[in-house]
Amino acid sequence: MTYAIEKDEPISAAMPRIVNECIELARERLLDEQQAPEERIHNARKRFKESRAAIRMIRFPLGDRFDIENAWFRDAGRRLAALRDADAALEAADTLEADRYHERRLLRRLYRRLRHRRHLAREEDLARRIEETLRELPLAWERVALWPELPDDFSAIGEGFRRTFRDGRKAMMEALASRSPEAFHEWRKRVKDHWYHLQILRDVYPELTKPLRAEMEALSDALGHRHDLDVLQQSVAGNAFERKVMQQMIDRRAAELSEVAIVIGTRVYAEKPRAIHGRFEAYWKVWA
């Protein structure tokens, strides 16, 4: 699988190919019973996110079909989300620093509850959810075959690229203003879209896109780990004192990750959407 437009490959061929390959790879991962369920689901959901990002890049030439495709890949990912959320909460708990005895005691109790939650998620009709998703994947291929013909110039992808960058910039401003979990989660989604778009365009100007992709990956990781803490927070229980102690540990780690994200984000989003669009359009014309 090459999650990128290749040299001399028409956009009208590249974008359907990219999405079709993502669908095929998701199918292979879901069928791979040699892997643990959480790995199968994590890999399949990643392919759905890649597909959604690619579709966002061509949202304007897709016209009315964009909403159909965007909703399908969103719902396909959500269908498999329960087990991933349980794993994310456990991973987030591992990042908490417990300096005092009662903090370590509360963490041990939380681990037990989270492991039980993951066990329940594994038992919760997981096979049925995977089977439903596998049954619908051929329909996704059929829909791709019905897409309208895409223009074979930068106009096919440029406006979607600009829109995603603009939305990420706006989401960052809202996260900085509100500092709410919802705002940081929305920013995270837009960051991943732009990161995937840079991967699709990575061969256009590798010397530039490689460091940019590294920046976006680091930003996505920081925001992703912060979101995992928000998922973890939903599992906090106990009396008022215990909830307060756990909340303090979560807040400390969330503040650290937020600052990392803000430092990277203000650097990445310093450029105006129109400027980055014009820059990449110029790179494209030279490359093409």
Short mmCIF file of C-alpha atoms in Angstrom, two decimals:
data_model
loop_
_atom_site.label_atom_id
_atom_site.label_comp_id
_atom_site.label_asym_id
_atom_site.label_seq_id
_atom_site.Cartn_x
_atom_site.Cartn_y
_atom_site.Cartn_z
CA MET A 1 0.00 0.00 0.00
CA THR A 2 1.26 3.46 -0.90
CA TYR A 3 -0.62 6.12 1.00
CA ALA A 4 0.62 8.83 -1.38
CA ILE A 5 0.09 10.17 -4.87
CA GLU A 6 2.88 8.66 -6.95
CA LYS A 7 4.95 10.41 -9.59
CA ASP A 8 3.08 10.67 -12.92
CA GLU A 9 -0.05 9.14 -11.36
CA PRO A 10 -3.22 11.06 -12.29
CA ILE A 11 -5.21 12.33 -9.31
CA SER A 12 -8.30 10.72 -10.84
CA ALA A 13 -6.58 7.35 -10.40
CA ALA A 14 -4.55 8.03 -7.25
CA MET A 15 -7.29 9.05 -4.83
CA PRO A 16 -9.66 6.11 -5.54
CA ARG A 17 -6.64 3.77 -5.37
CA ILE A 18 -5.59 5.15 -1.98
CA VAL A 19 -9.06 4.67 -0.50
CA ASN A 20 -9.50 1.22 -2.04
CA GLU A 21 -6.14 0.09 -0.66
CA CYS A 22 -7.14 1.36 2.80
CA ILE A 23 -10.36 -0.65 2.62
CA GLU A 24 -8.47 -3.78 1.56
CA LEU A 25 -5.92 -3.39 4.34
CA ALA A 26 -8.71 -2.91 6.90
CA ARG A 27 -10.29 -6.13 5.66
CA GLU A 28 -7.01 -8.03 5.94
CA ARG A 29 -6.45 -6.80 9.49
CA LEU A 30 -9.96 -7.67 10.65
CA LEU A 31 -9.59 -11.18 9.20
CA ASP A 32 -6.18 -11.76 10.81
CA GLU A 33 -7.06 -13.99 13.76
CA GLN A 34 -3.37 -14.43 14.58
CA GLN A 35 -3.40 -10.91 16.03
CA ALA A 36 -4.96 -9.87 19.32
CA PRO A 37 -8.44 -8.31 18.97
CA GLU A 38 -7.22 -4.88 20.06
CA GLU A 39 -4.52 -4.90 17.38
CA ARG A 40 -6.94 -5.98 14.67
CA ILE A 41 -9.34 -3.22 15.61
CA HIS A 42 -6.66 -0.57 16.06
CA ASN A 43 -5.23 -1.25 12.60
CA ALA A 44 -8.64 -1.35 10.91
CA ARG A 45 -9.74 1.91 12.55
CA LYS A 46 -6.50 3.55 11.43
CA ARG A 47 -7.27 2.57 7.83
CA PHE A 48 -10.75 4.06 8.17
CA LYS A 49 -9.26 7.32 9.46
CA GLU A 50 -6.83 7.39 6.54
CA SER A 51 -9.74 6.85 4.15
CA ARG A 52 -11.72 9.66 5.75
CA ALA A 53 -8.79 12.05 5.49
CA ALA A 54 -8.29 11.20 1.82
CA ILE A 55 -11.99 11.82 1.19
CA ARG A 56 -11.75 15.18 2.97
CA MET A 57 -8.97 16.11 0.57
CA ILE A 58 -11.30 15.69 -2.43
CA ARG A 59 -14.49 16.79 -0.67
CA PHE A 60 -15.33 19.50 -3.21
CA PRO A 61 -15.07 17.51 -6.46
CA LEU A 62 -16.91 14.63 -4.74
CA GLY A 63 -19.93 16.89 -4.28
CA ASP A 64 -22.89 15.17 -2.62
CA ARG A 65 -20.98 11.90 -2.33
CA PHE A 66 -18.65 13.42 0.25
CA ASP A 67 -21.26 13.33 3.04
CA ILE A 68 -22.11 9.70 2.25
CA GLU A 69 -18.49 8.53 2.33
CA ASN A 70 -17.52 10.64 5.33
CA ALA A 71 -20.44 9.31 7.39
CA TRP A 72 -19.80 5.67 6.41
CA PHE A 73 -16.13 5.63 7.43
CA ARG A 74 -16.95 7.56 10.61
CA ASP A 75 -19.62 5.03 11.61
CA ALA A 76 -17.40 2.07 10.68
CA GLY A 77 -14.74 3.34 13.08
CA ARG A 78 -17.22 4.00 15.86
CA ARG A 79 -18.62 0.49 15.60
CA LEU A 80 -15.22 -0.84 16.67
CA ALA A 81 -14.40 1.86 19.23
CA ALA A 82 -15.32 0.22 22.54
CA LEU A 83 -12.27 -2.03 22.84
CA ARG A 84 -9.91 0.70 21.64
CA ASP A 85 -11.26 3.10 24.29
CA ALA A 86 -10.66 0.49 26.99
CA ASP A 87 -7.06 0.05 25.85
CA ALA A 88 -6.55 3.81 25.57
CA ALA A 89 -7.63 4.29 29.18
CA LEU A 90 -5.15 1.63 30.35
CA GLU A 91 -2.33 3.21 28.35
CA ALA A 92 -3.19 6.63 29.79
CA ALA A 93 -3.12 5.24 33.34
CA ASP A 94 0.43 4.01 32.71
CA THR A 95 1.58 7.60 32.08
CA LEU A 96 0.38 8.95 35.43
CA GLU A 97 3.00 9.74 38.06
CA ALA A 98 2.07 8.52 41.54
CA ASP A 99 4.50 10.00 44.07
CA ARG A 100 2.63 9.21 47.28
CA TYR A 101 1.36 5.99 48.80
CA HIS A 102 -2.35 6.76 48.48
CA GLU A 103 -1.84 7.75 44.84
CA ARG A 104 -0.17 4.42 44.06
CA ARG A 105 -2.95 2.58 45.90
CA LEU A 106 -5.63 4.37 43.90
CA LEU A 107 -3.80 3.64 40.66
CA ARG A 108 -3.66 -0.08 41.44
CA ARG A 109 -7.40 -0.04 42.09
CA LEU A 110 -7.96 1.85 38.84
CA TYR A 111 -5.86 -0.69 36.88
CA ARG A 112 -8.05 -3.52 38.15
CA ARG A 113 -11.21 -1.69 37.09
CA LEU A 114 -9.78 -0.85 33.67
CA ARG A 115 -8.64 -4.42 33.02
CA HIS A 116 -12.14 -5.60 33.88
CA ARG A 117 -13.57 -2.99 31.52
CA ARG A 118 -11.29 -4.23 28.73
CA HIS A 119 -12.37 -7.81 29.39
CA LEU A 120 -16.03 -6.76 29.08
CA ALA A 121 -15.26 -4.87 25.86
CA ARG A 122 -13.67 -8.02 24.41
CA GLU A 123 -16.74 -10.04 25.30
CA GLU A 124 -19.21 -7.41 24.06
CA ASP A 125 -20.27 -8.85 20.69
CA LEU A 126 -16.84 -8.12 19.26
CA ALA A 127 -17.07 -10.91 16.71
CA ARG A 128 -20.46 -9.63 15.59
CA ARG A 129 -19.16 -6.07 15.16
CA ILE A 130 -16.19 -7.29 13.11
CA GLU A 131 -18.48 -9.45 10.99
CA GLU A 132 -20.83 -6.51 10.34
CA THR A 133 -17.93 -4.35 9.25
CA LEU A 134 -16.51 -7.05 6.96
CA ARG A 135 -19.92 -7.53 5.38
CA GLU A 136 -20.15 -3.83 4.50
CA LEU A 137 -16.64 -3.37 3.08
CA PRO A 138 -17.55 -4.59 -0.46
CA LEU A 139 -20.22 -1.89 -0.54
CA ALA A 140 -17.53 0.70 0.18
CA TRP A 141 -15.56 -0.50 -2.85
CA GLU A 142 -18.68 -0.28 -4.99
CA ARG A 143 -19.31 3.30 -3.90
CA VAL A 144 -15.75 4.33 -4.79
CA ALA A 145 -16.35 3.01 -8.32
CA LEU A 146 -19.31 5.40 -8.59
CA TRP A 147 -17.35 8.54 -7.70
CA PRO A 148 -17.47 11.36 -10.27
CA GLU A 149 -14.36 11.86 -12.40
CA LEU A 150 -11.81 13.94 -10.50
CA PRO A 151 -9.84 16.75 -12.18
CA ASP A 152 -6.21 15.85 -12.83
CA ASP A 153 -4.76 19.07 -11.47
CA PHE A 154 -4.18 20.62 -8.04
CA SER A 155 -7.74 21.97 -7.94
CA ALA A 156 -8.96 18.44 -7.16
CA ILE A 157 -7.10 18.32 -3.84
CA GLY A 158 -5.97 21.88 -3.14
CA GLU A 159 -9.18 23.29 -1.68
CA GLY A 160 -9.66 20.28 0.60
CA PHE A 161 -6.03 20.60 1.71
CA ARG A 162 -6.52 24.29 2.48
CA ARG A 163 -9.85 23.70 4.24
CA THR A 164 -8.38 21.05 6.54
CA PHE A 165 -5.43 23.27 7.46
CA ARG A 166 -7.79 26.18 8.09
CA ASP A 167 -10.04 24.04 10.29
CA GLY A 168 -7.03 22.83 12.28
CA ARG A 169 -5.83 26.39 12.82
CA LYS A 170 -9.28 27.45 13.95
CA ALA A 171 -9.62 24.41 16.24
CA MET A 172 -6.26 25.24 17.84
CA MET A 173 -7.43 28.78 18.61
CA GLU A 174 -10.60 27.43 20.20
CA ALA A 175 -8.62 24.90 22.27
CA LEU A 176 -6.29 27.64 23.49
CA ALA A 177 -9.25 29.82 24.43
CA SER A 178 -11.40 27.22 26.21
CA ARG A 179 -8.88 24.54 27.29
CA SER A 180 -11.83 22.11 27.29
CA PRO A 181 -11.46 18.39 26.51
CA GLU A 182 -13.97 18.76 23.67
CA ALA A 183 -11.97 21.56 22.03
CA PHE A 184 -8.69 19.65 22.29
CA HIS A 185 -10.36 16.54 20.86
CA GLU A 186 -11.70 18.51 17.89
CA TRP A 187 -8.24 19.97 17.32
CA ARG A 188 -6.75 16.47 17.43
CA LYS A 189 -9.08 15.27 14.67
CA ARG A 190 -8.15 18.16 12.39
CA VAL A 191 -4.45 17.67 13.10
CA LYS A 192 -4.68 14.03 12.02
CA ASP A 193 -6.40 15.07 8.80
CA HIS A 194 -3.60 17.49 7.92
CA TRP A 195 -0.97 14.91 8.88
CA TYR A 196 -2.57 12.39 6.53
CA HIS A 197 -2.77 15.01 3.77
CA LEU A 198 0.94 15.65 4.10
CA GLN A 199 1.52 11.91 3.76
CA ILE A 200 -0.54 11.85 0.57
CA LEU A 201 1.62 14.71 -0.77
CA ARG A 202 4.91 13.49 0.67
CA ASP A 203 6.60 12.86 -2.68
CA VAL A 204 5.79 16.32 -4.03
CA TYR A 205 8.65 17.91 -2.08
CA PRO A 206 10.17 15.25 0.25
CA GLU A 207 12.78 17.58 1.77
CA LEU A 208 9.95 19.80 3.02
CA THR A 209 7.16 17.34 3.72
CA LYS A 210 9.30 14.96 5.81
CA PRO A 211 10.02 17.44 8.64
CA LEU A 212 6.47 18.77 8.42
CA ARG A 213 5.08 15.26 8.77
CA ALA A 214 7.32 14.66 11.78
CA GLU A 215 5.97 17.83 13.41
CA MET A 216 2.37 16.82 12.75
CA GLU A 217 2.98 13.31 14.06
CA ALA A 218 4.44 14.69 17.30
CA LEU A 219 1.49 17.07 17.62
CA SER A 220 -0.99 14.27 16.92
CA ASP A 221 0.70 12.05 19.52
CA ALA A 222 0.55 14.74 22.22
CA LEU A 223 -3.12 15.46 21.53
CA GLY A 224 -3.88 11.75 21.28
CA HIS A 225 -2.34 10.98 24.68
CA ARG A 226 -4.24 13.92 26.12
CA HIS A 227 -7.49 12.54 24.70
CA ASP A 228 -6.71 9.16 26.27
CA LEU A 229 -6.60 10.93 29.64
CA ASP A 230 -10.09 12.29 28.98
CA VAL A 231 -11.24 8.72 28.26
CA LEU A 232 -9.52 7.58 31.47
CA GLN A 233 -11.25 10.29 33.48
CA GLN A 234 -14.60 8.66 32.76
CA SER A 235 -13.42 5.58 34.69
CA VAL A 236 -12.44 7.43 37.86
CA ALA A 237 -14.52 6.30 40.84
CA GLY A 238 -14.38 6.21 44.63
CA ASN A 239 -15.25 8.71 47.35
CA ALA A 240 -14.82 12.46 46.98
CA PHE A 241 -11.24 12.44 48.26
CA GLU A 242 -10.17 9.59 45.97
CA ARG A 243 -11.75 11.21 42.92
CA LYS A 244 -9.99 14.47 43.77
CA VAL A 245 -6.59 12.78 44.04
CA MET A 246 -7.05 10.94 40.74
CA GLN A 247 -8.26 14.12 39.08
CA GLN A 248 -5.14 15.95 40.24
CA MET A 249 -2.89 13.28 38.73
CA ILE A 250 -4.80 13.36 35.45
CA ASP A 251 -4.79 17.16 35.36
CA ARG A 252 -1.02 17.30 35.88
CA ARG A 253 -0.34 14.99 32.97
CA ALA A 254 -2.95 16.66 30.75
CA ALA A 255 -1.36 20.07 31.41
CA GLU A 256 2.06 18.73 30.36
CA LEU A 257 0.70 17.29 27.13
CA SER A 258 -1.31 20.44 26.40
CA GLU A 259 1.81 22.58 26.63
CA VAL A 260 3.71 20.27 24.28
CA ALA A 261 0.83 20.47 21.80
CA ILE A 262 0.60 24.26 22.06
CA VAL A 263 4.31 24.75 21.41
CA ILE A 264 4.24 22.56 18.31
CA GLY A 265 0.84 23.80 17.16
CA THR A 266 1.67 27.49 17.25
CA ARG A 267 4.71 26.72 15.12
CA VAL A 268 2.87 24.54 12.61
CA TYR A 269 -0.14 26.83 12.27
CA ALA A 270 1.80 30.10 12.06
CA GLU A 271 1.22 30.11 8.31
CA LYS A 272 -2.08 31.34 6.85
CA PRO A 273 -4.25 28.75 5.01
CA ARG A 274 -4.11 30.70 1.76
CA ALA A 275 -0.31 30.87 1.97
CA ILE A 276 0.21 27.14 2.51
CA HIS A 277 -2.26 26.39 -0.28
CA GLY A 278 -0.35 28.62 -2.68
CA ARG A 279 2.98 27.17 -1.63
CA PHE A 280 1.93 23.56 -2.16
CA GLU A 281 0.25 24.42 -5.44
CA ALA A 282 3.57 25.84 -6.64
CA TYR A 283 5.42 22.71 -5.46
CA TRP A 284 2.83 20.55 -7.24
CA LYS A 285 3.25 22.37 -10.56
CA VAL A 286 7.02 21.89 -10.46
CA TRP A 287 6.68 18.23 -9.45
CA ALA A 288 3.95 17.45 -11.98
#
